[in-house]
mmCIF file of C-alpha atoms and ligand atoms in Angstrom:
data_model
loop_
_atom_site.group_PDB
_atom_site.id
_atom_site.type_symbol
_atom_site.label_atom_id
_atom_site.label_comp_id
_atom_site.label_asym_id
_atom_site.label_seq_id
_atom_site.Cartn_x
_atom_site.Cartn_y
_atom_site.Cartn_z
ATOM 1 C CA MET T 10 4.166 -19.089 -19.670
ATOM 2 C CA ALA T 11 5.146 -16.219 -17.422
ATOM 3 C CA ARG T 12 2.920 -13.796 -16.007
ATOM 4 C CA ILE T 13 4.521 -10.249 -14.523
ATOM 5 C CA TYR T 14 3.423 -8.320 -11.832
ATOM 6 C CA ASN T 15 0.904 -5.801 -13.846
ATOM 7 C CA PHE T 16 0.967 -2.522 -11.871
ATOM 8 C CA SER T 17 -0.241 -0.413 -14.984
ATOM 9 C CA ALA T 18 -3.617 2.271 -13.846
ATOM 10 C CA GLY T 19 -5.460 0.935 -16.846
ATOM 11 C CA PRO T 20 -6.118 -1.587 -18.715
ATOM 12 C CA ALA T 21 -4.715 -2.973 -15.590
ATOM 13 C CA VAL T 22 -4.525 -6.719 -13.921
ATOM 14 C CA LEU T 23 -7.615 -8.900 -14.254
ATOM 15 C CA PRO T 24 -8.010 -12.081 -11.941
ATOM 16 C CA GLU T 25 -6.185 -14.990 -13.891
ATOM 17 C CA GLU T 26 -9.154 -17.125 -12.898
ATOM 18 C CA VAL T 27 -10.913 -15.277 -14.912
ATOM 19 C CA LEU T 28 -8.592 -15.240 -17.448
ATOM 20 C CA LYS T 29 -8.137 -19.074 -17.296
ATOM 21 C CA GLU T 30 -11.826 -19.824 -17.905
ATOM 22 C CA ALA T 31 -12.381 -16.979 -20.392
ATOM 23 C CA ALA T 32 -9.662 -18.965 -22.492
ATOM 24 C CA ALA T 33 -11.473 -22.492 -21.656
ATOM 25 C CA GLU T 34 -14.598 -21.552 -23.037
ATOM 26 C CA MET T 35 -13.311 -19.649 -25.875
ATOM 27 C CA LEU T 36 -14.006 -22.122 -28.440
ATOM 28 C CA ASP T 37 -16.952 -23.518 -26.931
ATOM 29 C CA TYR T 38 -19.031 -21.552 -24.534
ATOM 30 C CA ASN T 39 -21.295 -23.812 -22.210
ATOM 31 C CA GLY T 40 -21.956 -26.326 -24.969
ATOM 32 C CA THR T 41 -23.128 -23.513 -27.687
ATOM 33 C CA GLY T 42 -20.338 -24.894 -29.863
ATOM 34 C CA MET T 43 -19.467 -21.089 -30.268
ATOM 35 C CA SER T 44 -17.616 -18.007 -28.480
ATOM 36 C CA VAL T 45 -19.419 -15.678 -26.936
ATOM 37 C CA MET T 46 -17.449 -13.657 -29.337
ATOM 38 C CA GLU T 47 -19.438 -14.826 -32.471
ATOM 39 C CA MET T 48 -22.961 -14.880 -30.702
ATOM 40 C CA SER T 49 -26.042 -13.299 -31.099
ATOM 41 C CA HIS T 50 -26.502 -10.364 -28.725
ATOM 42 C CA ARG T 51 -30.541 -11.836 -28.598
ATOM 43 C CA SER T 52 -29.581 -15.583 -28.338
ATOM 44 C CA LYS T 53 -30.702 -17.216 -25.019
ATOM 45 C CA ALA T 54 -27.122 -17.874 -24.007
ATOM 46 C CA TYR T 55 -25.932 -14.382 -24.162
ATOM 47 C CA ASP T 56 -29.321 -13.197 -22.223
ATOM 48 C CA THR T 57 -28.343 -15.488 -19.220
ATOM 49 C CA ILE T 58 -24.833 -13.636 -19.683
ATOM 50 C CA ILE T 59 -26.204 -10.162 -19.058
ATOM 51 C CA LYS T 60 -28.791 -10.903 -16.650
ATOM 52 C CA GLU T 61 -26.251 -12.929 -14.453
ATOM 53 C CA ALA T 62 -23.900 -9.883 -14.908
ATOM 54 C CA GLU T 63 -26.493 -7.210 -13.741
ATOM 55 C CA GLN T 64 -27.849 -9.166 -11.365
ATOM 56 C CA ASP T 65 -24.204 -10.194 -9.667
ATOM 57 C CA LEU T 66 -23.479 -6.548 -9.909
ATOM 58 C CA ARG T 67 -26.850 -5.414 -8.060
ATOM 59 C CA ASP T 68 -26.079 -8.290 -5.214
ATOM 60 C CA LEU T 69 -22.412 -6.702 -4.838
ATOM 61 C CA LEU T 70 -23.279 -3.185 -4.455
ATOM 62 C CA ASN T 71 -26.657 -3.760 -2.966
ATOM 63 C CA ILE T 72 -28.166 -1.960 -5.771
ATOM 64 C CA PRO T 73 -31.553 -0.574 -5.031
ATOM 65 C CA GLU T 74 -34.780 -1.327 -6.805
ATOM 66 C CA ASN T 75 -34.875 2.314 -8.269
ATOM 67 C CA TYR T 76 -31.319 2.308 -9.503
ATOM 68 C CA LYS T 77 -31.162 1.126 -13.277
ATOM 69 C CA VAL T 78 -27.973 -0.364 -14.069
ATOM 70 C CA LEU T 79 -26.682 0.253 -17.867
ATOM 71 C CA PHE T 80 -23.977 -1.530 -19.947
ATOM 72 C CA LEU T 81 -22.951 0.854 -22.443
ATOM 73 C CA GLN T 82 -19.854 1.371 -24.586
ATOM 74 C CA GLY T 83 -17.949 4.703 -25.366
ATOM 75 C CA GLY T 84 -15.056 4.743 -22.469
ATOM 76 C CA ALA T 85 -15.514 6.898 -19.609
ATOM 77 C CA SER T 86 -14.865 9.966 -21.040
ATOM 78 C CA LEU T 87 -17.875 9.334 -23.662
ATOM 79 C CA VAL T 88 -19.731 10.099 -20.116
ATOM 80 C CA PHE T 89 -18.083 13.218 -20.085
ATOM 81 C CA ALA T 90 -20.520 14.181 -22.681
ATOM 82 C CA SER T 91 -23.602 12.170 -21.786
ATOM 83 C CA VAL T 92 -23.903 13.536 -17.982
ATOM 84 C CA PRO T 93 -24.543 17.053 -19.229
ATOM 85 C CA MET T 94 -26.740 15.790 -22.245
ATOM 86 C CA ASN T 95 -28.631 13.995 -20.352
ATOM 87 C CA LEU T 96 -28.953 16.145 -16.391
ATOM 88 C CA MET T 97 -28.343 19.321 -17.288
ATOM 89 C CA LYS T 98 -31.701 20.285 -17.884
ATOM 90 C CA ASN T 99 -31.120 23.872 -16.104
ATOM 91 C CA ARG T 100 -27.715 23.918 -18.107
ATOM 92 C CA LYS T 101 -25.758 24.619 -14.787
ATOM 93 C CA ALA T 102 -23.799 22.483 -12.643
ATOM 94 C CA GLY T 103 -21.259 22.357 -9.918
ATOM 95 C CA TYR T 104 -17.684 20.749 -10.498
ATOM 96 C CA ILE T 105 -15.335 19.114 -7.759
ATOM 97 C CA LEU T 106 -11.778 19.537 -9.764
ATOM 98 C CA THR T 107 -9.675 16.888 -7.912
ATOM 99 C CA GLY T 108 -7.747 15.807 -11.074
ATOM 100 C CA GLN T 109 -7.213 15.573 -15.045
ATOM 101 C CA TRP T 110 -10.423 13.427 -15.392
ATOM 102 C CA ALA T 111 -12.702 15.857 -13.154
ATOM 103 C CA LYS T 112 -11.256 18.700 -15.283
ATOM 104 C CA LYS T 113 -11.733 16.600 -18.828
ATOM 105 C CA ALA T 114 -15.445 15.848 -17.329
ATOM 106 C CA PHE T 115 -15.685 19.926 -16.407
ATOM 107 C CA ALA T 116 -14.806 21.051 -19.902
ATOM 108 C CA GLU T 117 -16.853 19.055 -21.361
ATOM 109 C CA ALA T 118 -19.683 20.058 -19.642
ATOM 110 C CA LYS T 119 -18.348 23.511 -20.294
ATOM 111 C CA ILE T 120 -19.895 22.812 -24.375
ATOM 112 C CA TYR T 121 -23.248 21.919 -23.198
ATOM 113 C CA GLY T 122 -24.010 24.945 -20.258
ATOM 114 C CA GLU T 123 -22.487 26.430 -17.128
ATOM 115 C CA ALA T 124 -20.309 24.352 -15.486
ATOM 116 C CA VAL T 125 -19.373 25.922 -12.134
ATOM 117 C CA GLU T 126 -16.381 25.470 -10.075
ATOM 118 C CA LEU T 127 -17.238 24.407 -6.649
ATOM 119 C CA ALA T 128 -13.859 23.108 -5.011
ATOM 120 C CA SER T 129 -10.183 22.752 -6.893
ATOM 121 C CA SER T 130 -7.090 21.403 -5.619
ATOM 122 C CA ALA T 131 -4.952 22.398 -8.419
ATOM 123 C CA ASP T 132 -3.378 25.116 -5.944
ATOM 124 C CA LYS T 133 -0.908 21.850 -4.649
ATOM 125 C CA THR T 134 -0.791 19.688 -7.582
ATOM 126 C CA PHE T 135 -3.975 17.869 -7.013
ATOM 127 C CA SER T 136 -2.116 16.349 -3.823
ATOM 128 C CA TYR T 137 -5.033 16.561 -1.584
ATOM 129 C CA ILE T 138 -9.317 16.409 -1.666
ATOM 130 C CA PRO T 139 -10.497 19.808 -0.984
ATOM 131 C CA ASP T 140 -12.900 20.161 2.003
ATOM 132 C CA CYS T 141 -16.863 20.375 0.358
ATOM 133 C CA SER T 142 -18.791 20.636 3.626
ATOM 134 C CA ASP T 143 -20.026 23.797 2.288
ATOM 135 C CA LEU T 144 -19.958 24.448 -1.554
ATOM 136 C CA PRO T 145 -21.479 27.320 -3.074
ATOM 137 C CA ILE T 146 -23.925 24.685 -4.478
ATOM 138 C CA THR T 147 -26.834 27.174 -5.608
ATOM 139 C CA ASP T 148 -30.467 26.047 -6.144
ATOM 140 C CA ASP T 149 -30.760 25.965 -10.132
ATOM 141 C CA MET T 150 -27.628 23.527 -10.460
ATOM 142 C CA ASP T 151 -29.044 20.020 -12.311
ATOM 143 C CA TYR T 152 -26.293 18.069 -10.047
ATOM 144 C CA VAL T 153 -22.869 18.104 -8.465
ATOM 145 C CA TYR T 154 -20.110 16.166 -10.231
ATOM 146 C CA ILE T 155 -16.933 14.537 -8.601
ATOM 147 C CA CYS T 156 -14.332 12.104 -9.331
ATOM 148 C CA GLU T 157 -13.948 9.747 -6.192
ATOM 149 C CA ASN T 158 -10.717 8.459 -6.967
ATOM 150 C CA ASN T 159 -7.943 10.781 -8.822
ATOM 151 C CA THR T 160 -6.074 7.704 -11.103
ATOM 152 C CA ILE T 161 -3.398 10.100 -11.784
ATOM 153 C CA TYR T 162 -2.988 11.782 -8.628
ATOM 154 C CA GLY T 163 -3.959 9.027 -6.212
ATOM 155 C CA THR T 164 -6.206 10.578 -3.798
ATOM 156 C CA LYS T 165 -9.192 9.824 -3.213
ATOM 157 C CA PHE T 166 -12.750 11.190 -1.467
ATOM 158 C CA HIS T 167 -13.086 9.291 1.507
ATOM 159 C CA THR T 168 -16.062 11.513 2.685
ATOM 160 C CA LEU T 169 -18.484 12.144 0.269
ATOM 161 C CA PRO T 170 -19.371 16.049 -0.532
ATOM 162 C CA ASP T 171 -22.223 17.543 1.145
ATOM 163 C CA THR T 172 -24.444 18.380 -2.071
ATOM 164 C CA LYS T 173 -27.100 20.054 -0.761
ATOM 165 C CA GLY T 174 -29.563 18.061 -1.726
ATOM 166 C CA LYS T 175 -28.790 17.835 -5.323
ATOM 167 C CA PRO T 176 -27.763 14.949 -7.457
ATOM 168 C CA LEU T 177 -24.481 13.606 -6.969
ATOM 169 C CA VAL T 178 -22.735 12.463 -10.026
ATOM 170 C CA ALA T 179 -19.786 10.547 -9.500
ATOM 171 C CA ASP T 180 -16.883 8.964 -11.815
ATOM 172 C CA LEU T 181 -15.742 6.258 -10.090
ATOM 173 C CA SER T 182 -13.906 4.089 -12.877
ATOM 174 C CA SER T 183 -10.543 3.469 -10.745
ATOM 175 C CA CYS T 184 -12.141 2.491 -7.478
ATOM 176 C CA PHE T 185 -15.473 0.570 -8.839
ATOM 177 C CA LEU T 186 -16.014 -2.373 -6.395
ATOM 178 C CA SER T 187 -13.036 -2.067 -4.465
ATOM 179 C CA GLU T 188 -14.992 -1.545 -1.225
ATOM 180 C CA PRO T 189 -18.837 -1.440 -0.247
ATOM 181 C CA ILE T 190 -20.450 1.782 -1.202
ATOM 182 C CA ASP T 191 -23.850 3.408 -0.221
ATOM 183 C CA VAL T 192 -25.603 3.686 -3.552
ATOM 184 C CA THR T 193 -28.514 5.936 -2.459
ATOM 185 C CA LYS T 194 -25.842 8.866 -1.896
ATOM 186 C CA TYR T 195 -25.786 9.016 -5.401
ATOM 187 C CA GLY T 196 -28.116 10.297 -8.075
ATOM 188 C CA MET T 197 -25.563 8.429 -10.933
ATOM 189 C CA LEU T 198 -22.546 7.083 -10.299
ATOM 190 C CA TYR T 199 -20.307 5.372 -13.313
ATOM 191 C CA ALA T 200 -17.473 3.486 -14.610
ATOM 192 C CA GLY T 201 -15.056 2.347 -17.510
ATOM 193 C CA VAL T 202 -14.309 -0.883 -16.811
ATOM 194 C CA GLN T 203 -10.907 -0.988 -17.886
ATOM 195 C CA LYS T 204 -9.097 0.005 -14.381
ATOM 196 C CA ASN T 205 -10.637 -2.770 -11.880
ATOM 197 C CA VAL T 206 -13.595 -4.730 -13.782
ATOM 198 C CA GLY T 207 -12.718 -5.987 -17.193
ATOM 199 C CA PRO T 208 -11.622 -5.155 -20.879
ATOM 200 C CA ALA T 209 -11.580 -1.508 -21.846
ATOM 201 C CA GLY T 210 -14.713 -0.417 -24.306
ATOM 202 C CA VAL T 211 -17.336 -1.242 -21.517
ATOM 203 C CA GLN T 212 -19.070 1.417 -19.444
ATOM 204 C CA ILE T 213 -21.545 0.782 -16.528
ATOM 205 C CA VAL T 214 -23.785 3.388 -15.297
ATOM 206 C CA ILE T 215 -25.928 3.002 -12.079
ATOM 207 C CA ILE T 216 -28.547 5.800 -12.294
ATOM 208 C CA ARG T 217 -31.569 6.505 -9.990
ATOM 209 C CA GLU T 218 -34.785 6.099 -12.354
ATOM 210 C CA ASP T 219 -36.151 9.733 -11.255
ATOM 211 C CA LEU T 220 -33.424 11.264 -13.437
ATOM 212 C CA ILE T 221 -33.781 8.921 -16.563
ATOM 213 C CA SER T 222 -35.933 11.068 -18.783
ATOM 214 C CA ASP T 223 -36.314 11.310 -22.332
ATOM 215 C CA GLU T 224 -35.761 15.152 -22.194
ATOM 216 C CA CYS T 225 -32.193 15.680 -23.172
ATOM 217 C CA LEU T 226 -30.437 18.739 -24.412
ATOM 218 C CA PRO T 227 -31.523 19.410 -27.844
ATOM 219 C CA GLY T 228 -29.846 16.944 -30.678
ATOM 220 C CA THR T 229 -28.590 14.696 -28.139
ATOM 221 C CA PRO T 230 -28.128 11.173 -30.212
ATOM 222 C CA THR T 231 -30.307 8.322 -29.877
ATOM 223 C CA MET T 232 -27.710 6.037 -28.406
ATOM 224 C CA MET T 233 -26.218 9.135 -25.833
ATOM 225 C CA LYS T 234 -29.735 8.952 -23.789
ATOM 226 C CA TYR T 235 -29.587 6.998 -20.950
ATOM 227 C CA LYS T 236 -33.561 6.383 -21.133
ATOM 228 C CA THR T 237 -32.911 4.317 -24.999
ATOM 229 C CA HIS T 238 -30.852 1.696 -22.693
ATOM 230 C CA ALA T 239 -32.876 1.919 -19.853
ATOM 231 C CA ASP T 240 -35.689 1.152 -21.889
ATOM 232 C CA ASN T 241 -33.925 -1.571 -23.584
ATOM 233 C CA ASP T 242 -32.033 -3.585 -20.514
ATOM 234 C CA SER T 243 -28.661 -2.174 -22.463
ATOM 235 C CA LEU T 244 -29.746 -4.302 -25.536
ATOM 236 C CA TYR T 245 -30.888 -1.016 -27.643
ATOM 237 C CA ASN T 246 -27.877 -1.864 -30.268
ATOM 238 C CA THR T 247 -24.963 -4.567 -30.140
ATOM 239 C CA PRO T 248 -23.747 -4.156 -26.831
ATOM 240 C CA PRO T 249 -20.058 -4.882 -25.681
ATOM 241 C CA THR T 250 -20.906 -8.327 -25.748
ATOM 242 C CA TYR T 251 -17.374 -9.810 -24.797
ATOM 243 C CA GLY T 252 -16.089 -7.164 -22.635
ATOM 244 C CA ILE T 253 -19.811 -7.824 -20.703
ATOM 245 C CA TYR T 254 -19.018 -11.424 -20.352
ATOM 246 C CA ILE T 255 -15.606 -11.021 -18.618
ATOM 247 C CA CYS T 256 -16.992 -8.221 -16.156
ATOM 248 C CA GLY T 257 -19.591 -10.644 -15.463
ATOM 249 C CA LYS T 258 -16.910 -13.259 -14.803
ATOM 250 C CA VAL T 259 -15.098 -10.652 -12.402
ATOM 251 C CA PHE T 260 -18.875 -10.188 -10.352
ATOM 252 C CA LYS T 261 -18.813 -13.929 -9.738
ATOM 253 C CA TRP T 262 -15.420 -13.908 -8.899
ATOM 254 C CA LEU T 263 -15.682 -10.890 -6.013
ATOM 255 C CA LYS T 264 -18.514 -12.834 -4.844
ATOM 256 C CA LYS T 265 -16.748 -15.979 -4.552
ATOM 257 C CA MET T 266 -13.815 -14.071 -2.647
ATOM 258 C CA GLY T 267 -16.390 -12.565 -0.225
ATOM 259 C CA GLY T 268 -17.877 -9.709 -1.436
ATOM 260 C CA LEU T 269 -16.583 -6.045 -1.405
ATOM 261 C CA GLN T 270 -16.178 -6.245 2.329
ATOM 262 C CA ALA T 271 -13.639 -8.892 1.849
ATOM 263 C CA MET T 272 -12.165 -7.002 -0.907
ATOM 264 C CA LYS T 273 -11.854 -3.577 0.805
ATOM 265 C CA GLU T 274 -10.154 -5.584 3.950
ATOM 266 C CA TYR T 275 -8.149 -6.937 1.424
ATOM 267 C CA ASN T 276 -7.109 -4.050 -0.374
ATOM 268 C CA GLU T 277 -6.405 -2.212 2.872
ATOM 269 C CA LYS T 278 -3.781 -4.961 3.873
ATOM 270 C CA LYS T 279 -2.183 -4.316 0.465
ATOM 271 C CA ALA T 280 -1.885 -0.478 0.401
ATOM 272 C CA LYS T 281 -0.869 -0.619 3.950
ATOM 273 C CA ILE T 282 2.189 -2.466 3.176
ATOM 274 C CA LEU T 283 2.965 0.169 0.491
ATOM 275 C CA TYR T 284 2.526 3.231 2.502
ATOM 276 C CA ASP T 285 4.005 1.884 5.788
ATOM 277 C CA PHE T 286 7.020 1.569 3.296
ATOM 278 C CA LEU T 287 6.932 5.095 2.074
ATOM 279 C CA ASP T 288 6.639 6.427 4.984
ATOM 280 C CA GLU T 289 9.602 5.061 6.377
ATOM 281 C CA SER T 290 11.640 5.548 3.362
ATOM 282 C CA LYS T 291 14.807 7.411 3.014
ATOM 283 C CA LEU T 292 14.571 7.557 -0.699
ATOM 284 C CA PHE T 293 11.049 7.302 -1.462
ATOM 285 C CA LYS T 294 8.034 9.599 -0.798
ATOM 286 C CA GLY T 295 4.303 9.282 -1.164
ATOM 287 C CA THR T 296 2.799 12.418 -3.296
ATOM 288 C CA VAL T 297 -0.350 12.784 -1.251
ATOM 289 C CA ARG T 298 -1.561 14.034 1.732
ATOM 290 C CA LYS T 299 -2.265 11.247 4.397
ATOM 291 C CA GLU T 300 -6.059 11.319 4.939
ATOM 292 C CA ASP T 301 -6.794 11.363 1.780
ATOM 293 C CA ARG T 302 -4.811 8.595 -0.077
ATOM 294 C CA SER T 303 -6.381 5.915 -2.510
ATOM 295 C CA LEU T 304 -6.135 2.407 -1.709
ATOM 296 C CA MET T 305 -5.758 1.963 -5.559
ATOM 297 C CA ASN T 306 -3.369 3.895 -7.237
ATOM 298 C CA VAL T 307 -0.201 4.749 -5.118
ATOM 299 C CA PRO T 308 2.203 7.605 -7.063
ATOM 300 C CA PHE T 309 5.653 8.208 -5.428
ATOM 301 C CA VAL T 310 8.996 9.843 -6.286
ATOM 302 C CA THR T 311 12.602 9.924 -5.317
ATOM 303 C CA GLY T 312 12.772 13.584 -5.951
ATOM 304 C CA ASN T 313 15.171 12.745 -8.729
ATOM 305 C CA GLU T 314 14.052 12.330 -12.085
ATOM 306 C CA GLU T 315 16.876 10.215 -13.403
ATOM 307 C CA LEU T 316 16.701 7.637 -10.086
ATOM 308 C CA ASP T 317 12.889 7.546 -11.059
ATOM 309 C CA ALA T 318 13.745 6.498 -14.922
ATOM 310 C CA LYS T 319 16.235 3.872 -13.410
ATOM 311 C CA PHE T 320 14.294 2.396 -10.832
ATOM 312 C CA VAL T 321 11.280 1.927 -13.515
ATOM 313 C CA LYS T 322 13.393 -0.007 -15.811
ATOM 314 C CA GLU T 323 15.130 -1.913 -12.789
ATOM 315 C CA ALA T 324 11.559 -2.899 -11.907
ATOM 316 C CA LYS T 325 10.662 -3.566 -15.074
ATOM 317 C CA ALA T 326 13.759 -6.002 -15.413
ATOM 318 C CA ALA T 327 12.728 -7.474 -12.194
ATOM 319 C CA GLY T 328 9.281 -8.615 -13.313
ATOM 320 C CA LEU T 329 7.184 -5.306 -11.760
ATOM 321 C CA GLU T 330 5.825 -3.583 -14.730
ATOM 322 C CA SER T 331 4.115 -0.149 -15.436
ATOM 323 C CA LEU T 332 5.652 1.293 -12.896
ATOM 324 C CA LYS T 333 6.291 4.793 -14.521
ATOM 325 C CA GLY T 334 3.877 7.757 -13.253
ATOM 326 C CA HIS T 335 1.618 9.349 -15.540
ATOM 327 C CA ARG T 336 3.347 11.596 -18.371
ATOM 328 C CA THR T 337 1.676 14.591 -17.061
ATOM 329 C CA VAL T 338 2.842 14.014 -13.428
ATOM 330 C CA GLY T 339 5.972 12.445 -13.795
ATOM 331 C CA GLY T 340 7.784 9.734 -10.735
ATOM 332 C CA MET T 341 5.978 6.554 -10.511
ATOM 333 C CA ARG T 342 2.755 5.301 -9.783
ATOM 334 C CA ALA T 343 1.774 1.484 -8.462
ATOM 335 C CA SER T 344 -1.983 1.055 -9.213
ATOM 336 C CA ILE T 345 -2.711 -2.113 -7.039
ATOM 337 C CA TYR T 346 -6.396 -2.829 -8.610
ATOM 338 C CA ASN T 347 -8.546 -5.638 -6.812
ATOM 339 C CA ALA T 348 -6.880 -8.429 -8.937
ATOM 340 C CA MET T 349 -2.981 -7.753 -7.725
ATOM 341 C CA PRO T 350 -2.136 -10.306 -5.332
ATOM 342 C CA MET T 351 -0.432 -9.425 -1.870
ATOM 343 C CA GLU T 352 2.379 -11.278 -3.165
ATOM 344 C CA GLY T 353 2.927 -8.498 -5.984
ATOM 345 C CA VAL T 354 2.555 -5.437 -3.520
ATOM 346 C CA GLU T 355 5.187 -7.437 -1.266
ATOM 347 C CA LYS T 356 7.294 -7.895 -4.204
ATOM 348 C CA LEU T 357 7.364 -4.529 -5.049
ATOM 349 C CA VAL T 358 8.316 -3.277 -1.481
ATOM 350 C CA GLU T 359 10.943 -5.903 -1.430
ATOM 351 C CA PHE T 360 12.470 -4.651 -4.754
ATOM 352 C CA MET T 361 12.485 -0.819 -3.268
ATOM 353 C CA LYS T 362 14.234 -1.503 -0.113
ATOM 354 C CA LYS T 363 16.862 -3.294 -2.352
ATOM 355 C CA PHE T 364 16.584 -0.453 -4.524
ATOM 356 C CA GLU T 365 17.062 1.838 -1.344
ATOM 357 C CA LYS T 366 19.928 0.324 -0.183
ATOM 358 C CA GLU T 367 22.051 0.408 -3.471
ATOM 359 C CA ASN T 368 21.023 3.837 -4.594
ATOM 360 C CA LEU T 369 21.089 6.050 -1.469
HETATM 361 C C1 PLP U 403 -9.252 6.552 -17.114
HETATM 362 C C2 PLP U 403 -10.266 6.706 -16.645
HETATM 363 C C3 PLP U 403 -10.766 7.676 -17.634
HETATM 364 C C4 PLP U 403 -11.048 7.336 -18.711
HETATM 365 O O1 PLP U 403 -11.667 6.263 -19.095
HETATM 366 P P1 PLP U 403 -11.770 5.905 -20.699
HETATM 367 O O2 PLP U 403 -12.229 4.724 -20.717
HETATM 368 O O3 PLP U 403 -9.884 6.221 -21.355
HETATM 369 O O4 PLP U 403 -12.386 7.289 -21.361
HETATM 370 C C5 PLP U 403 -12.013 8.494 -16.603
HETATM 371 N N1 PLP U 403 -12.226 8.748 -14.957
HETATM 372 C C6 PLP U 403 -11.683 7.980 -14.814
HETATM 373 C C7 PLP U 403 -11.237 8.380 -12.812
HETATM 374 C C8 PLP U 403 -10.332 6.938 -15.084
HETATM 375 O O5 PLP U 403 -9.718 6.410 -14.168
#
């Protein structure tokens, strides 16, 4: 068995230790004689799994008591709709457009009300985070929305916008649990877990209790109301049981690694290896304004499409996979999530140096 270095943006690399544990428990979970996949979500064994997952997540992020944690399904893209359905009381909200995922959320919100563009970095192909210190936020806006880490373009909000007192709603899919955050700064934050935490199909919503209510937009399905899931501890219907179990294992792994501060330091070291090389390379160059660089997704180009394609192909042959940039941007992108080991990034840079020598 040979594992490659997987630089995919998502679904993405998971800690090997977690996969091995899951494999060992596949046929008989903890003496139950069955797989977690085969187990009732109402069973005692499963209840322990989901409760521990929530508690471990609360510990990792230091989530205050007045925030609910919801394990949902439908991917991050379904949250683009559930946010306005649940939060757009005045049918008006502000959106900051920093890439495709923010744009998609913005387009979805327009189905339900007035979504206002507060700022955008579209003028320079989303290669930076716009100044968000004095946005045209009006009193009748229900919330301000951002995509905190832009998976495709490789930018990250290192300072959260001034929302002028409005609840901040943030998509953290590709930076969730990569570093500590102050949950109290958000009204709601959420993540599709397949980027940094677990298998596709699970979404995690962390929301301040006072924002949860029965008064959603008319026609909101029961399953789309945060209140339904909050009132039932994410067990209103059958949740994505196996996915949540794997997320729970990743939470335990993160705790064992020293928690999110330790993870942040590790991620900074890893990213620095790659960014330092990009800054000195004569062939490759990063595409993002330096102060807005993401620790998780690192896009880069040679400036020559044929050479980019050759690089991706030869890297794959060398065991460095999924380095092709997003289909809408081209070039390359290395996603270096929590579970990407330091050696993976070192191997990548070594390979880039060799490629540069051969092709310059
Ligand atoms: C991948 C991604 C999404 C979409 O996730 P799905 O689960 O496929 O709907 C949304 N936002 C961000 C930031 C992402 O990286």
